[in-house]
XYZ file of C-alpha atoms in Angstrom:
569
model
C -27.531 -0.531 -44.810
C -25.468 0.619 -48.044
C -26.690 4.754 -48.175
C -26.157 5.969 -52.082
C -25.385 9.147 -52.416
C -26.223 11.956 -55.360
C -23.529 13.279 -57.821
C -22.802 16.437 -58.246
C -21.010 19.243 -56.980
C -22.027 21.415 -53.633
C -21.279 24.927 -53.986
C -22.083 25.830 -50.838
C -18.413 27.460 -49.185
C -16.126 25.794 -46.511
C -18.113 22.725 -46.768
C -16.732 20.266 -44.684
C -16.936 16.070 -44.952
C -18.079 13.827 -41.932
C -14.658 12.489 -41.622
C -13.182 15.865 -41.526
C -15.563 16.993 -38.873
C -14.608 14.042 -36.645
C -11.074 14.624 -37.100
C -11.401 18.482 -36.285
C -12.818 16.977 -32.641
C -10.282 14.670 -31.958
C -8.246 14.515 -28.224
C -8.303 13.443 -24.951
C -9.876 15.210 -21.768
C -10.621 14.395 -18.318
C -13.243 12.289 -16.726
C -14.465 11.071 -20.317
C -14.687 14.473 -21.849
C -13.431 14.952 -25.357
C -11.872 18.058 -24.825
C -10.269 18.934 -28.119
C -7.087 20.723 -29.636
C -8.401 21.520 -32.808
C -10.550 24.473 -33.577
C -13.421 25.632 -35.936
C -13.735 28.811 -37.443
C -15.655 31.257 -35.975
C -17.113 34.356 -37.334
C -16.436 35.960 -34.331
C -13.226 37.605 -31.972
C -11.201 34.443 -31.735
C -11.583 30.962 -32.659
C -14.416 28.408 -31.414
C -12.149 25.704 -29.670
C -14.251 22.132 -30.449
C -14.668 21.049 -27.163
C -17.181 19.085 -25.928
C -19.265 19.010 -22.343
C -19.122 16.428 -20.302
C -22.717 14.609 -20.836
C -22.910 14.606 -16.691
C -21.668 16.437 -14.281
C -19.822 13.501 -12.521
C -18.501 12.433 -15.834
C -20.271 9.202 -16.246
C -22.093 10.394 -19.361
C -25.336 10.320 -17.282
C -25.702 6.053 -17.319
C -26.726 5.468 -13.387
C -24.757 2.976 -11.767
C -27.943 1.178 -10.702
C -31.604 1.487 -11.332
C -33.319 3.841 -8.574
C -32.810 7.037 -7.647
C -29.698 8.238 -7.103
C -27.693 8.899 -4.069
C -24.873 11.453 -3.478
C -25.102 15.783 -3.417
C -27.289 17.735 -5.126
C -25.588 18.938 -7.904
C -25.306 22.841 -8.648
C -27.923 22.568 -11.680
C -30.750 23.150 -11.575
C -32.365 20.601 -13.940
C -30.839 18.007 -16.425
C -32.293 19.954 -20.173
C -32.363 18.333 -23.513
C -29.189 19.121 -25.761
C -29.574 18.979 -29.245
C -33.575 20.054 -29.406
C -33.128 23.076 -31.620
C -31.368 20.945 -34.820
C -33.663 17.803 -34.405
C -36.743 19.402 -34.413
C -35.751 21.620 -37.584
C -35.237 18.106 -39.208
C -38.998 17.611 -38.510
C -39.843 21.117 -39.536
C -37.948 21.865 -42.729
C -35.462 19.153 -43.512
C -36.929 17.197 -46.082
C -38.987 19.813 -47.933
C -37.324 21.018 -51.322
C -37.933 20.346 -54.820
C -37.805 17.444 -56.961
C -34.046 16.118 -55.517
C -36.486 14.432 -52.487
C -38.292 11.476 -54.490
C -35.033 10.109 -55.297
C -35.194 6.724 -54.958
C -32.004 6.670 -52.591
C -33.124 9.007 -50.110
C -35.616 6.886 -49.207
C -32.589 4.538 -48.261
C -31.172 6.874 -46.523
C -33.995 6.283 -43.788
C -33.605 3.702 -41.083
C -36.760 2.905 -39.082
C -38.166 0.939 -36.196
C -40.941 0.091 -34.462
C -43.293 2.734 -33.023
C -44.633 1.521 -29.947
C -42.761 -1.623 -28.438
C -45.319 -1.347 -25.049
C -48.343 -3.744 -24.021
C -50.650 -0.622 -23.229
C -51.945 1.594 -25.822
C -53.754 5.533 -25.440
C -56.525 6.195 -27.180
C -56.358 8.485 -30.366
C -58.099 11.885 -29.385
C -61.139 12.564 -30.991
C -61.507 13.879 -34.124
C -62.615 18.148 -33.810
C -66.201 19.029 -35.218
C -64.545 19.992 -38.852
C -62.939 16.120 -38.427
C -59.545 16.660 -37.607
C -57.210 15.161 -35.162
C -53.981 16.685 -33.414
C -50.680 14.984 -34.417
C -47.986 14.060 -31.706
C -44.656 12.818 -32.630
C -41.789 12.629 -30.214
C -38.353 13.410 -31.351
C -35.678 12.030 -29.577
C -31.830 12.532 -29.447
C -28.898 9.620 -28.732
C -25.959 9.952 -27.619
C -25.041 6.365 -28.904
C -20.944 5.813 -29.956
C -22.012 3.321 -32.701
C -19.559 4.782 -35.057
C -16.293 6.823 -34.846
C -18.009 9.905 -35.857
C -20.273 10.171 -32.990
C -17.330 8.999 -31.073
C -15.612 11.454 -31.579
C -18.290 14.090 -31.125
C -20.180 13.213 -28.477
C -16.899 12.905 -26.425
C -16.673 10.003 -23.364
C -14.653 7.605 -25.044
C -15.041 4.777 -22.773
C -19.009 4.589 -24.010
C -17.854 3.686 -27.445
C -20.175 0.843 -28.558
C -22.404 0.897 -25.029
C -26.278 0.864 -24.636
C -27.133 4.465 -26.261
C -28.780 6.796 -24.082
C -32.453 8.904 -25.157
C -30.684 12.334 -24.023
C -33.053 14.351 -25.744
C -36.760 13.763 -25.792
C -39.218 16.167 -26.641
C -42.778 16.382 -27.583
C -43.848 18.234 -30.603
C -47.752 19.056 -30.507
C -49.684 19.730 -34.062
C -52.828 21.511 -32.912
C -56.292 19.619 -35.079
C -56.419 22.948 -36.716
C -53.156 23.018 -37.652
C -53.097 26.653 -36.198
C -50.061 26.016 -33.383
C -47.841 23.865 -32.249
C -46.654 23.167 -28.675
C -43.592 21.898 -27.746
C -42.258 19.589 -24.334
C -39.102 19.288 -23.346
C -38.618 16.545 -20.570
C -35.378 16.695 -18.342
C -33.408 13.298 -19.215
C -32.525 12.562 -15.882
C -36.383 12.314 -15.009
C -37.280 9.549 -12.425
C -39.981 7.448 -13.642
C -41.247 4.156 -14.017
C -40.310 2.176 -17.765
C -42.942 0.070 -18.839
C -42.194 -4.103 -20.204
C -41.305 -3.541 -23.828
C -40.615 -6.059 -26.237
C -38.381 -6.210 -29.120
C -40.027 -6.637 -32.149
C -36.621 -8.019 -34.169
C -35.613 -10.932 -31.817
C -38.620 -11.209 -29.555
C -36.491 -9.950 -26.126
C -38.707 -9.210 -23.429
C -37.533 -5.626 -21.489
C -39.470 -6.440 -18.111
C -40.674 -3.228 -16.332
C -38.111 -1.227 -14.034
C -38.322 -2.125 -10.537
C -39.253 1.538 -9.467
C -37.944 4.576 -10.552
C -34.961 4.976 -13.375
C -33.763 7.835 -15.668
C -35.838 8.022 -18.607
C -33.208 8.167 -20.632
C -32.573 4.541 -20.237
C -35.550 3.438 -21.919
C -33.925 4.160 -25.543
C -31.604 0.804 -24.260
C -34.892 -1.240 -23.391
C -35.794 -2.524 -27.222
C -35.525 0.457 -29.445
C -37.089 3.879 -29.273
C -40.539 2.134 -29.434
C -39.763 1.772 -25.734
C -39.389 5.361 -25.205
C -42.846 6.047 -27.385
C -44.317 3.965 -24.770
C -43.112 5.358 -21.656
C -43.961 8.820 -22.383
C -47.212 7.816 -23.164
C -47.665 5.552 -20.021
C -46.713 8.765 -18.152
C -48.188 11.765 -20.096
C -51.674 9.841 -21.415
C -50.748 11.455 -24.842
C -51.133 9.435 -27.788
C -47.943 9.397 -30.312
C -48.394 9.495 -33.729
C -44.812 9.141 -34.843
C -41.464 9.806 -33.112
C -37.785 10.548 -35.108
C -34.148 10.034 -34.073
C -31.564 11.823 -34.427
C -27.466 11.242 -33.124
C -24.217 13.674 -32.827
C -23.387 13.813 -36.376
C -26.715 13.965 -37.774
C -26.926 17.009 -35.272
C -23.480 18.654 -36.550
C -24.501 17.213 -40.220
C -27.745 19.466 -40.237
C -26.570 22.392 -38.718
C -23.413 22.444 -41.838
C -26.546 22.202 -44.389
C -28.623 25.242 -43.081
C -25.625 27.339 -43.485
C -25.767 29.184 -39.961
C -27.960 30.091 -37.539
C -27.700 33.377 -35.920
C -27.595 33.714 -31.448
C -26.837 36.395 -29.413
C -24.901 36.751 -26.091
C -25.000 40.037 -23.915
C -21.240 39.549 -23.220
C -18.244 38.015 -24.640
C -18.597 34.102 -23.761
C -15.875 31.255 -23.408
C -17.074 27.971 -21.952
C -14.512 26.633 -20.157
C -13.388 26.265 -16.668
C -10.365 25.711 -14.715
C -10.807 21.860 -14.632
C -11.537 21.926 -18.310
C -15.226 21.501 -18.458
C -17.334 23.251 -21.005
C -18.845 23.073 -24.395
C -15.679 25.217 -25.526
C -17.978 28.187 -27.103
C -16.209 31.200 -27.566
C -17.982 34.018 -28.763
C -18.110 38.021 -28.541
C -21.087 40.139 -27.515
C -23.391 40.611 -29.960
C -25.619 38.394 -32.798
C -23.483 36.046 -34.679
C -24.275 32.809 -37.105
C -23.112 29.893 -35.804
C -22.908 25.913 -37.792
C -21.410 22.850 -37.576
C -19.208 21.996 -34.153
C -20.002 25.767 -32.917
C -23.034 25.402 -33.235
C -23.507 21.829 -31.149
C -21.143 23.448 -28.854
C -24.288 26.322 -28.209
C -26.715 23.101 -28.007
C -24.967 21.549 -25.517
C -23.566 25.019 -23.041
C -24.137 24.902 -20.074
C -20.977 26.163 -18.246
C -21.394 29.913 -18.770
C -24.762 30.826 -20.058
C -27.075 32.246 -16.484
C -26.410 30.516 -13.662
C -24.744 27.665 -15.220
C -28.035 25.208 -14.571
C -29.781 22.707 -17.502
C -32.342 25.141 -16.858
C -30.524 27.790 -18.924
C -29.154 25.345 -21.101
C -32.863 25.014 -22.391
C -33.390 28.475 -22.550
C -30.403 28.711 -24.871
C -31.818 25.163 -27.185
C -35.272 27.329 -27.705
C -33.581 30.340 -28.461
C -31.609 28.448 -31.108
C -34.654 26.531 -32.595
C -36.839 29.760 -33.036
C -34.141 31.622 -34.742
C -33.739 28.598 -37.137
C -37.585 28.348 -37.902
C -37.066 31.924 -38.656
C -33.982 30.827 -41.062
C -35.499 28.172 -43.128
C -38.645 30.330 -43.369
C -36.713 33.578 -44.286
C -33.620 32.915 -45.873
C -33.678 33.052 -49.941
C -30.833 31.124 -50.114
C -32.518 28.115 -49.160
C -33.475 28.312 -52.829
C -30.715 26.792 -54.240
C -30.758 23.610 -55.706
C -27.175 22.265 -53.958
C -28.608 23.569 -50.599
C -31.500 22.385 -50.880
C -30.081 18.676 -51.948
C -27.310 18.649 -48.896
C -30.335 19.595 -46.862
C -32.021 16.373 -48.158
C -29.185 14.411 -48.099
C -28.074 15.139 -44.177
C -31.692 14.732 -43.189
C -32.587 11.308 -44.364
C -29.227 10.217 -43.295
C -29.540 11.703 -39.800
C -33.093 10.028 -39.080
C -34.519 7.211 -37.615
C -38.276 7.193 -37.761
C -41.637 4.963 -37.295
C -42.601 2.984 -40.184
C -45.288 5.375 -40.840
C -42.485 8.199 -41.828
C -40.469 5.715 -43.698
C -40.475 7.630 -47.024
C -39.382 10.691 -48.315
C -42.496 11.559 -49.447
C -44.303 10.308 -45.679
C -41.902 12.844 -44.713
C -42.263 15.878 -46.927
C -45.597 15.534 -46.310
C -45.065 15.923 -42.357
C -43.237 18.596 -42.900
C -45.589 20.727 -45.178
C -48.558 20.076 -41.943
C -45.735 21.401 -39.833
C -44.961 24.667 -41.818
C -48.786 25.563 -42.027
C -48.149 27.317 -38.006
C -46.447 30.603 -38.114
C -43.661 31.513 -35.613
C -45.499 33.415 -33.170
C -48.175 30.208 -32.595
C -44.633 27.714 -31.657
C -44.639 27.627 -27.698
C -41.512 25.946 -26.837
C -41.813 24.743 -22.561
C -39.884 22.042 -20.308
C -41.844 19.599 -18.077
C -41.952 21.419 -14.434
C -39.864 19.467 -12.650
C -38.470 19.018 -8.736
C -35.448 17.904 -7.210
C -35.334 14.136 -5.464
C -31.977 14.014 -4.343
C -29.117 14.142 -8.012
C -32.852 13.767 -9.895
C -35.618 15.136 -10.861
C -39.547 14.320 -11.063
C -42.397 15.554 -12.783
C -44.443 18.118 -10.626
C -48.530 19.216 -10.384
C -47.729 21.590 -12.956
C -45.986 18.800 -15.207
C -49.781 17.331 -15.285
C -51.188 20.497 -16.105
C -48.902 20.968 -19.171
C -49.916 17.270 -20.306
C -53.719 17.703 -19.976
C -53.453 20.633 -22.360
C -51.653 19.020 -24.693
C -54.268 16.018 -24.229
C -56.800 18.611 -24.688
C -55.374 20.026 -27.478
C -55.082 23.720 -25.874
C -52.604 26.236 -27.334
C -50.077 27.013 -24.885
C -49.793 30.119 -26.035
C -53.728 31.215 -24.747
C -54.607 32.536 -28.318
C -57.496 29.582 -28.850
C -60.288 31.358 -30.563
C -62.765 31.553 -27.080
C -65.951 28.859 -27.129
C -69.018 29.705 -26.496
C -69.626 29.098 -22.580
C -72.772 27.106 -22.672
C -72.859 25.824 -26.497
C -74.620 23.034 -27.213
C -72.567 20.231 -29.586
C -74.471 18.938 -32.576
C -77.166 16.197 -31.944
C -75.680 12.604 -32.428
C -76.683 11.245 -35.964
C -78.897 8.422 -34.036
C -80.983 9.439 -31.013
C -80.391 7.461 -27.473
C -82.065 4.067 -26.819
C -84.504 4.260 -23.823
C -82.799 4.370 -20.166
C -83.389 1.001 -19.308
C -81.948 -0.451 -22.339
C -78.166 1.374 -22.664
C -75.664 -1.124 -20.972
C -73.036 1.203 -19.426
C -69.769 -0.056 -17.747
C -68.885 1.614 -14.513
C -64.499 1.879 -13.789
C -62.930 2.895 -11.141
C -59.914 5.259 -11.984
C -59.949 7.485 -9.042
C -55.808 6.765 -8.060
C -53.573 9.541 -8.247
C -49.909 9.565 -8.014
C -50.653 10.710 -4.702
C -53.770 8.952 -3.370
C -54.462 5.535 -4.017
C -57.945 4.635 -5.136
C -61.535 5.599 -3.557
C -62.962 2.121 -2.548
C -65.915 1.477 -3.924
C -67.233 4.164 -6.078
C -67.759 2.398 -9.055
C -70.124 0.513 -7.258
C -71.601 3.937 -6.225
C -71.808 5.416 -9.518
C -73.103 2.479 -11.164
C -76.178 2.433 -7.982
C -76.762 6.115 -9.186
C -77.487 5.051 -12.323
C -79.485 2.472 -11.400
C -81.972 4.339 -9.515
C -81.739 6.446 -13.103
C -83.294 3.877 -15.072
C -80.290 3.032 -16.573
C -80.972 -1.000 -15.059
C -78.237 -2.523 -17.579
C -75.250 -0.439 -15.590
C -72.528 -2.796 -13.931
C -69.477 -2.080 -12.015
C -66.430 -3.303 -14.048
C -63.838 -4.396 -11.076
C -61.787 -6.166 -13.373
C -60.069 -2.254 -14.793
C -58.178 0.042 -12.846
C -57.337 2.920 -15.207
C -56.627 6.101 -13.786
C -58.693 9.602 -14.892
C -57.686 13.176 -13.926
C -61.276 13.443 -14.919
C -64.355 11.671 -15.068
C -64.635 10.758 -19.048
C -67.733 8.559 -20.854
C -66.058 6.790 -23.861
C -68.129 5.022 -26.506
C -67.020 2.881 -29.252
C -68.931 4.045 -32.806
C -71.125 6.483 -33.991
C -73.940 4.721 -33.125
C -73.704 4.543 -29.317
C -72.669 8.218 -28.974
C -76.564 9.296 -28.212
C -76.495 6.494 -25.520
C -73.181 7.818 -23.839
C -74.062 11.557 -24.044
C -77.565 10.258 -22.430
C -75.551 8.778 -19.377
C -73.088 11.814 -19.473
C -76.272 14.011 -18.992
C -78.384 12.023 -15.956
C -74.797 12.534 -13.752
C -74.692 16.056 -14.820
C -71.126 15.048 -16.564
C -70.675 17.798 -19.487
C -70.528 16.606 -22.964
C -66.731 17.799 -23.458
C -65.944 14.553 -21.128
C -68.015 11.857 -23.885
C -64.935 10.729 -26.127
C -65.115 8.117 -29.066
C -62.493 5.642 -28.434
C -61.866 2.531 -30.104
C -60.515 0.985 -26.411
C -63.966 0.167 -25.812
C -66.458 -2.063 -26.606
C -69.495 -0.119 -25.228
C -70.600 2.816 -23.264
C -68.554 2.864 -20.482
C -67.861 5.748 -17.376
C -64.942 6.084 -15.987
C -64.796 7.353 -12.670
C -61.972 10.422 -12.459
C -59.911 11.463 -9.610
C -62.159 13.989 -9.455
C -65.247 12.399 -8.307
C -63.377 10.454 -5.372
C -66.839 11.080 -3.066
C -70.498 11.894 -2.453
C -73.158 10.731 -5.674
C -72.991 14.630 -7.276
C -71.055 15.458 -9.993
C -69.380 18.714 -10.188
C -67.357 19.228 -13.110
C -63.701 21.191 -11.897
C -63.446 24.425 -13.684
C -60.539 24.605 -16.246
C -57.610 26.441 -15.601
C -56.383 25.884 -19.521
C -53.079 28.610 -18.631
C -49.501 26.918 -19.109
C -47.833 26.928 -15.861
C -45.337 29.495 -15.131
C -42.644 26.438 -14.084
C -42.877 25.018 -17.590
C -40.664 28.292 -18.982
C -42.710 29.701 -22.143
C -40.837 30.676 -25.220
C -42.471 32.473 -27.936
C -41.045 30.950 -31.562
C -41.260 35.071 -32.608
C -39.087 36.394 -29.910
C -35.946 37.567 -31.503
C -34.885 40.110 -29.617
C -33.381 37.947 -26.246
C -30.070 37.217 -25.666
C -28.652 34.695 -23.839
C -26.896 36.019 -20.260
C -23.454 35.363 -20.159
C -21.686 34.556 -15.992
C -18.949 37.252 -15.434
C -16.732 33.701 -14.279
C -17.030 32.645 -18.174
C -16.342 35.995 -19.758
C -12.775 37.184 -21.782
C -11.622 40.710 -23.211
């Protein structure tokens, strides 16, 4: 695609082109990394040398050499973390709101998109709140493709240029229904997990499903990021709304356009180590701004920062992201027109989105709902995760995290407290006698764990039965899988009917859902009803786990800890 671009000066100081970016990052380095003889300026003791991490630690850039889990030593890190999560999201925060310079025709160019979902199976749309509003999910998602000598030269590992791009950063941002928080999921890209069959819309290329496990971040090479839309959903049971892309530059790109974003180190920081590895960050104690290469370099730190694990590497990407939600809230300067129109400009150009965020306007939009939640209701967390030999999984607590988010629960606990024992409003039409609702009976009682409880929708649907409810039948044909026992029903007009059934089990009304995945009433039997003919509802425990490493989007005060090996006077 041919990208226009607007006239006019920027005045906006030691602006610097793509190309010269790219340039600034050439060199060599071992094992694939590009680490760098140039330099960018730093505001700090010294100068920021434009080096660039290794994307793995064995130098491969992460790509497996087979699909599986791997073999080999546990690495020293403790988790693989997403790298460029602070920048991208601000895209979907701030980036394209501004003025009149966004309904130029060309930015809408600017935007590339593709499909959203390129799975078989599809999740349910939650249901909409009492005041009729739904939650909004998007995922944004970061490659590390070499499709052009830019991101090349960036992004380091020569020998990828032109290879199957990677989905190194994925993370789930959460709009409450209320629009009064937002929750955000990091997942580990080196998460074991099963890629559904996707197809390519474009030429019609059938992805089969992965023969067990693989790194999730192999599904961006399966069809598109459609694919990666539907394997988060096949594992998390969230429904996406949207999802937007982001590479290198468009990471280096946006950074240059919000004209610095301030960090903070307890100690003076270089990452490097004797064999060369590390982002190359050098900075001195303190708070300082950092843009452009420096601050990708903070992004993507590892080497130095805590105990040198992905886990702190996370910690650092949060602490970036709430201090630039703080910037584009705060900062006055934002005002100007030439800002404000490079911000535009770098946004567009940096995204790939769903055709429902195809247009500048879609987008503006998006990021107006966004902007409604103040700092201090943004919970940033990574999915709890455990060790299976170089990789990780997805832990208890990982489903925990996911059920909230289904549930639409602030992570942060500050949900205005319901009423224990309220009663919802009556159904617009009243139930149809017992023996005349026709309810289908599933079985989802499997588990990652446990495989499922023989013959209990056969059970459930004899309970019902004996009811009254003689037009019940066991649906063997359907093997979802529930956490929880649920009652969906199609339209309005069968809700009395399914909140009926819900109420003859003893099933509370929070578990009747309007879905459109239906046809009619139908009961779902949960992984928590795997025995017996009573129905005790579990009691909620609706706290974010303590694994998936809370970050308030209002904490300014932290800085990052700095390893006395990766220190300099």
């Amino acid at each position: 695609m041919t990208r226009s671009s607007v006239q006019g000066e920027d005045t906006q100081e030691g602006a610097t082109d793509a190309s010269e970016r790219a340039e600034a990052v050439r060199g060599d380095g071992d094992n694939g990394v590009g680490d760098t003889e140039g330099s960018t300026e730093s505001s700090t003791e010294g100068s920021s040398e434009s080096t660039t991490e290794d994307s793995s630690e064995d130098g491969t850039g992460g790509r497996p050499e087979g699909a599986g889990e791997a073999e080999g030593p546990r690495p020293r890190r403790r988790r693989r973390v997403l790298r460029w999560t602070a920048v991208v999201l601000a895209v979907v925060l701030a980036g394209t709101a501004g003025a009149g310079y966004l309904y130029y025709e060309h930015l809408n160019d600017n935007i590339r998109q593709d499909a959203l979902n390129l799975g078989d199976s599809k999740v349910a749309a939650p249901t909409p709140n009492a005041a009729g509003q739904t939650p909004l999910n998007i995922l944004v998602i970061g490659s590390d493709a070499r499709d052009s000598e830019e991101n090349q030269q960036l992004g380091g590992a020569r020998e990828t240029f032109g290879s199957t791009p990677l989905a190194d950063v994925q993370m789930l941002v959460h709009l409450s229904a209320d629009r009064s928080n937002m929750s955000v999921v990091s997942m580990p890209r080196d998460t074991l997990l099963e890629i559904p069959k996707c197809t390519d819309p474009d030429d019609g290329e059938v992805y089969p499903a992965s023969e067990g496990r693989v790194m999730t971040n192999q599904s961006l090479g399966h069809g598109g990021p459609g694919c990666t839309v539907a394997t988060w959903q096949e594992l998390t049971g969230i429904h996406i709304d949207h999802f937007v892309m982001v590479d290198f530059a468009g990471v280096v790109s946006m950074a240059d356009a919000v004209g610095g974003v301030p960090v903070c180190v307890d100690a003076n920081i270089h990452s490097r180590d004797d064999s060369g590895h590390g982002s190359g960050l050098k900075l001195a104690k303190g708070t300082h701004p950092v843009k452009g290469e420096q601050a990708l370099q903070w992004l993507r730190t590892r080497y130095g920062f805590e105990d040198g694990s992905d886990l702190a590497r996370a910690k650092a990407q949060h602490m970036y992201l709430n201090s630039m939600v703080r910037v584009l809230r705060e900062n006055a300067t934002l005002s100007s027109p030439n800002k404000l129109r490079r911000l535009a400009e770098e946004a567009t150009e940096a995204l790939t989105v769903d055709p429902g965020l195809d247009s500048v306007k879609k987008l503006y939009d998006l990021s107006n709902e966004l902007r409604r939640v103040k700092p201090e209701r943004i919970t940033m967390t990574t999915m709890p995760n455990r060790y299976v030999g170089a990789r990780v999984e997805p832990t208890e607590d990982a489903e925990q995290l996911f059920r909230l988010v289904r549930e639409d629960i602030a992570l942060d606990g500050k949900d205005a407290k319901k009423k224990p024992d309220a009663e919802p409003e009556p159904p617009a039409d009243p139930p149809a006698p017992d023996d005349e609702i026709a309810v289908q009976v599933r079985n989802g009682t499997r588990t990652d764990e446990l495989g499922t409880a023989p013959g209990r929708a056969n059970t459930v649907t004899g309970l019902l039965v004996e009811r009254g409810f003689a037009k019940a039948v066991a649906d063997p044909s359907v093997l979802p899988s529930e956490d929880r026992t649920v009652i969906r029903y199609p339209s309005a007009d069968l809700e009395g009917d399914a909140r009926r059934v819900a109420k003859s089990l003893g099933i509370p009304a929070s578990s009747v859902k309007r879905s459109t995945d239906v046809s009619g009433v139908t009961l779902v039997v949960g992984a928590d009803w795997r025995e017996g003919t009573a129905y005790k509802a579990p009691e909620s425990d609706d706290r974010t786990p303590e694994s998936a490493e809370a970050l308030n989007g209002a904490d300014d005060s932290a800085c990052m800890h700095v390893s006395p090996a990766f220190t300099w006077s």
